[in-house]
PDB file of C-alpha atoms in Angstrom:
ATOM      1  CA  UNK Q   1     -43.286  -5.468  26.451  1.00 68.00           C
ATOM      2  CA  UNK Q   2     -46.411  -3.399  25.761  1.00 78.00           C
ATOM      3  CA  UNK Q   3     -45.816  -1.081  28.718  1.00 81.00           C
ATOM      4  CA  UNK Q   4     -42.089  -1.546  29.395  1.00 86.00           C
ATOM      5  CA  UNK Q   5     -41.642   2.074  30.485  1.00 89.00           C
ATOM      6  CA  UNK Q   6     -44.741   2.214  32.699  1.00 92.00           C
ATOM      7  CA  UNK Q   7     -44.324   1.957  36.466  1.00 93.00           C
ATOM      8  CA  UNK Q   8     -47.584   1.118  38.200  1.00 92.00           C
ATOM      9  CA  UNK Q   9     -48.875   0.276  41.641  1.00 94.00           C
ATOM     10  CA  UNK Q  10     -51.555  -2.306  42.255  1.00 93.00           C
ATOM     11  CA  UNK Q  11     -53.373  -3.377  45.379  1.00 90.00           C
ATOM     12  CA  UNK Q  12     -54.111  -6.931  46.389  1.00 86.00           C
ATOM     13  CA  UNK Q  13     -56.524  -6.203  49.196  1.00 86.00           C
ATOM     14  CA  UNK Q  14     -57.882  -3.207  51.063  1.00 87.00           C
ATOM     15  CA  UNK Q  15     -59.275  -4.008  54.493  1.00 89.00           C
ATOM     16  CA  UNK Q  16     -60.625  -1.563  57.061  1.00 91.00           C
ATOM     17  CA  UNK Q  17     -61.415  -2.834  60.554  1.00 93.00           C
ATOM     18  CA  UNK Q  18     -65.135  -2.786  61.328  1.00 92.00           C
ATOM     19  CA  UNK Q  19     -64.790  -0.135  64.007  1.00 94.00           C
ATOM     20  CA  UNK Q  20     -63.055   2.159  61.478  1.00 92.00           C
ATOM     21  CA  UNK Q  21     -65.608   1.730  58.689  1.00 88.00           C
ATOM     22  CA  UNK Q  22     -67.755   4.787  58.135  1.00 87.00           C
ATOM     23  CA  UNK Q  23     -64.822   6.995  59.080  1.00 91.00           C
ATOM     24  CA  UNK Q  24     -62.445   8.481  56.554  1.00 92.00           C
ATOM     25  CA  UNK Q  25     -59.809   5.808  57.234  1.00 94.00           C
ATOM     26  CA  UNK Q  26     -60.279   4.100  53.852  1.00 92.00           C
ATOM     27  CA  UNK Q  27     -60.091   7.385  51.983  1.00 94.00           C
ATOM     28  CA  UNK Q  28     -56.959   8.388  53.907  1.00 95.00           C
ATOM     29  CA  UNK Q  29     -55.352   5.026  53.151  1.00 94.00           C
ATOM     30  CA  UNK Q  30     -56.106   5.387  49.436  1.00 95.00           C
ATOM     31  CA  UNK Q  31     -54.741   8.936  49.328  1.00 96.00           C
ATOM     32  CA  UNK Q  32     -51.573   7.997  51.254  1.00 96.00           C
ATOM     33  CA  UNK Q  33     -51.052   5.021  48.941  1.00 95.00           C
ATOM     34  CA  UNK Q  34     -51.375   7.280  45.891  1.00 96.00           C
ATOM     35  CA  UNK Q  35     -48.876   9.761  47.356  1.00 97.00           C
ATOM     36  CA  UNK Q  36     -46.363   7.031  48.210  1.00 97.00           C
ATOM     37  CA  UNK Q  37     -46.737   5.315  44.830  1.00 96.00           C
ATOM     38  CA  UNK Q  38     -46.212   8.628  43.041  1.00 96.00           C
ATOM     39  CA  UNK Q  39     -43.077   9.285  45.120  1.00 97.00           C
ATOM     40  CA  UNK Q  40     -41.723   5.944  43.848  1.00 96.00           C
ATOM     41  CA  UNK Q  41     -42.287   6.990  40.233  1.00 95.00           C
ATOM     42  CA  UNK Q  42     -45.590   5.217  39.596  1.00 96.00           C
ATOM     43  CA  UNK Q  43     -47.677   6.685  36.806  1.00 94.00           C
ATOM     44  CA  UNK Q  44     -50.703   4.403  37.169  1.00 94.00           C
ATOM     45  CA  UNK Q  45     -52.546   3.145  40.272  1.00 95.00           C
ATOM     46  CA  UNK Q  46     -54.739   0.041  40.029  1.00 94.00           C
ATOM     47  CA  UNK Q  47     -57.275  -0.968  42.691  1.00 94.00           C
ATOM     48  CA  UNK Q  48     -59.066  -4.307  42.746  1.00 92.00           C
ATOM     49  CA  UNK Q  49     -62.641  -3.888  43.980  1.00 92.00           C
ATOM     50  CA  UNK Q  50     -65.473  -6.377  44.207  1.00 90.00           C
ATOM     51  CA  UNK Q  51     -68.656  -5.353  42.434  1.00 90.00           C
ATOM     52  CA  UNK Q  52     -71.147  -3.279  44.438  1.00 93.00           C
ATOM     53  CA  UNK Q  53     -68.838  -2.691  47.420  1.00 91.00           C
ATOM     54  CA  UNK Q  54     -68.010   0.543  49.187  1.00 90.00           C
ATOM     55  CA  UNK Q  55     -64.648   0.631  47.400  1.00 92.00           C
ATOM     56  CA  UNK Q  56     -66.260   0.080  43.998  1.00 93.00           C
ATOM     57  CA  UNK Q  57     -68.595   3.023  44.646  1.00 94.00           C
ATOM     58  CA  UNK Q  58     -65.823   5.232  46.059  1.00 93.00           C
ATOM     59  CA  UNK Q  59     -63.242   4.889  43.273  1.00 95.00           C
ATOM     60  CA  UNK Q  60     -65.213   6.680  40.511  1.00 96.00           C
ATOM     61  CA  UNK Q  61     -65.692   9.632  42.887  1.00 96.00           C
ATOM     62  CA  UNK Q  62     -61.886   9.721  43.212  1.00 96.00           C
ATOM     63  CA  UNK Q  63     -61.579   9.967  39.400  1.00 97.00           C
ATOM     64  CA  UNK Q  64     -60.758   6.296  38.819  1.00 96.00           C
ATOM     65  CA  UNK Q  65     -62.130   4.586  35.733  1.00 95.00           C
ATOM     66  CA  UNK Q  66     -62.529   0.967  34.703  1.00 93.00           C
ATOM     67  CA  UNK Q  67     -59.312  -0.342  33.133  1.00 89.00           C
ATOM     68  CA  UNK Q  68     -60.207  -4.007  32.601  1.00 88.00           C
ATOM     69  CA  UNK Q  69     -62.871  -6.430  33.713  1.00 89.00           C
ATOM     70  CA  UNK Q  70     -61.696  -9.743  35.145  1.00 88.00           C
ATOM     71  CA  UNK Q  71     -64.025 -12.735  35.008  1.00 90.00           C
ATOM     72  CA  UNK Q  72     -63.457 -15.756  37.226  1.00 90.00           C
ATOM     73  CA  UNK Q  73     -64.821 -19.255  37.558  1.00 96.00           C
ATOM     74  CA  UNK Q  74     -64.071 -21.799  40.235  1.00 96.00           C
ATOM     75  CA  UNK Q  75     -63.115 -25.168  38.781  1.00 96.00           C
TER      76      UNK Q  75
END
């Protein structure tokens, strides 16, 4: 109800094969995802990134900011 008119896209997992890491494959995938999401009417893109990973370091350079912090605990 808070954001009933907001269409957003959210990732579950971003995986780049080892032989493709260090290339621009991840960046291209992110950019293509943004373009496709926008074409579907999305106004907000959310990426889940583990702390201190390549993705976590890359997203701020792509003008992403922290939206929420999720804490977890195995029970």
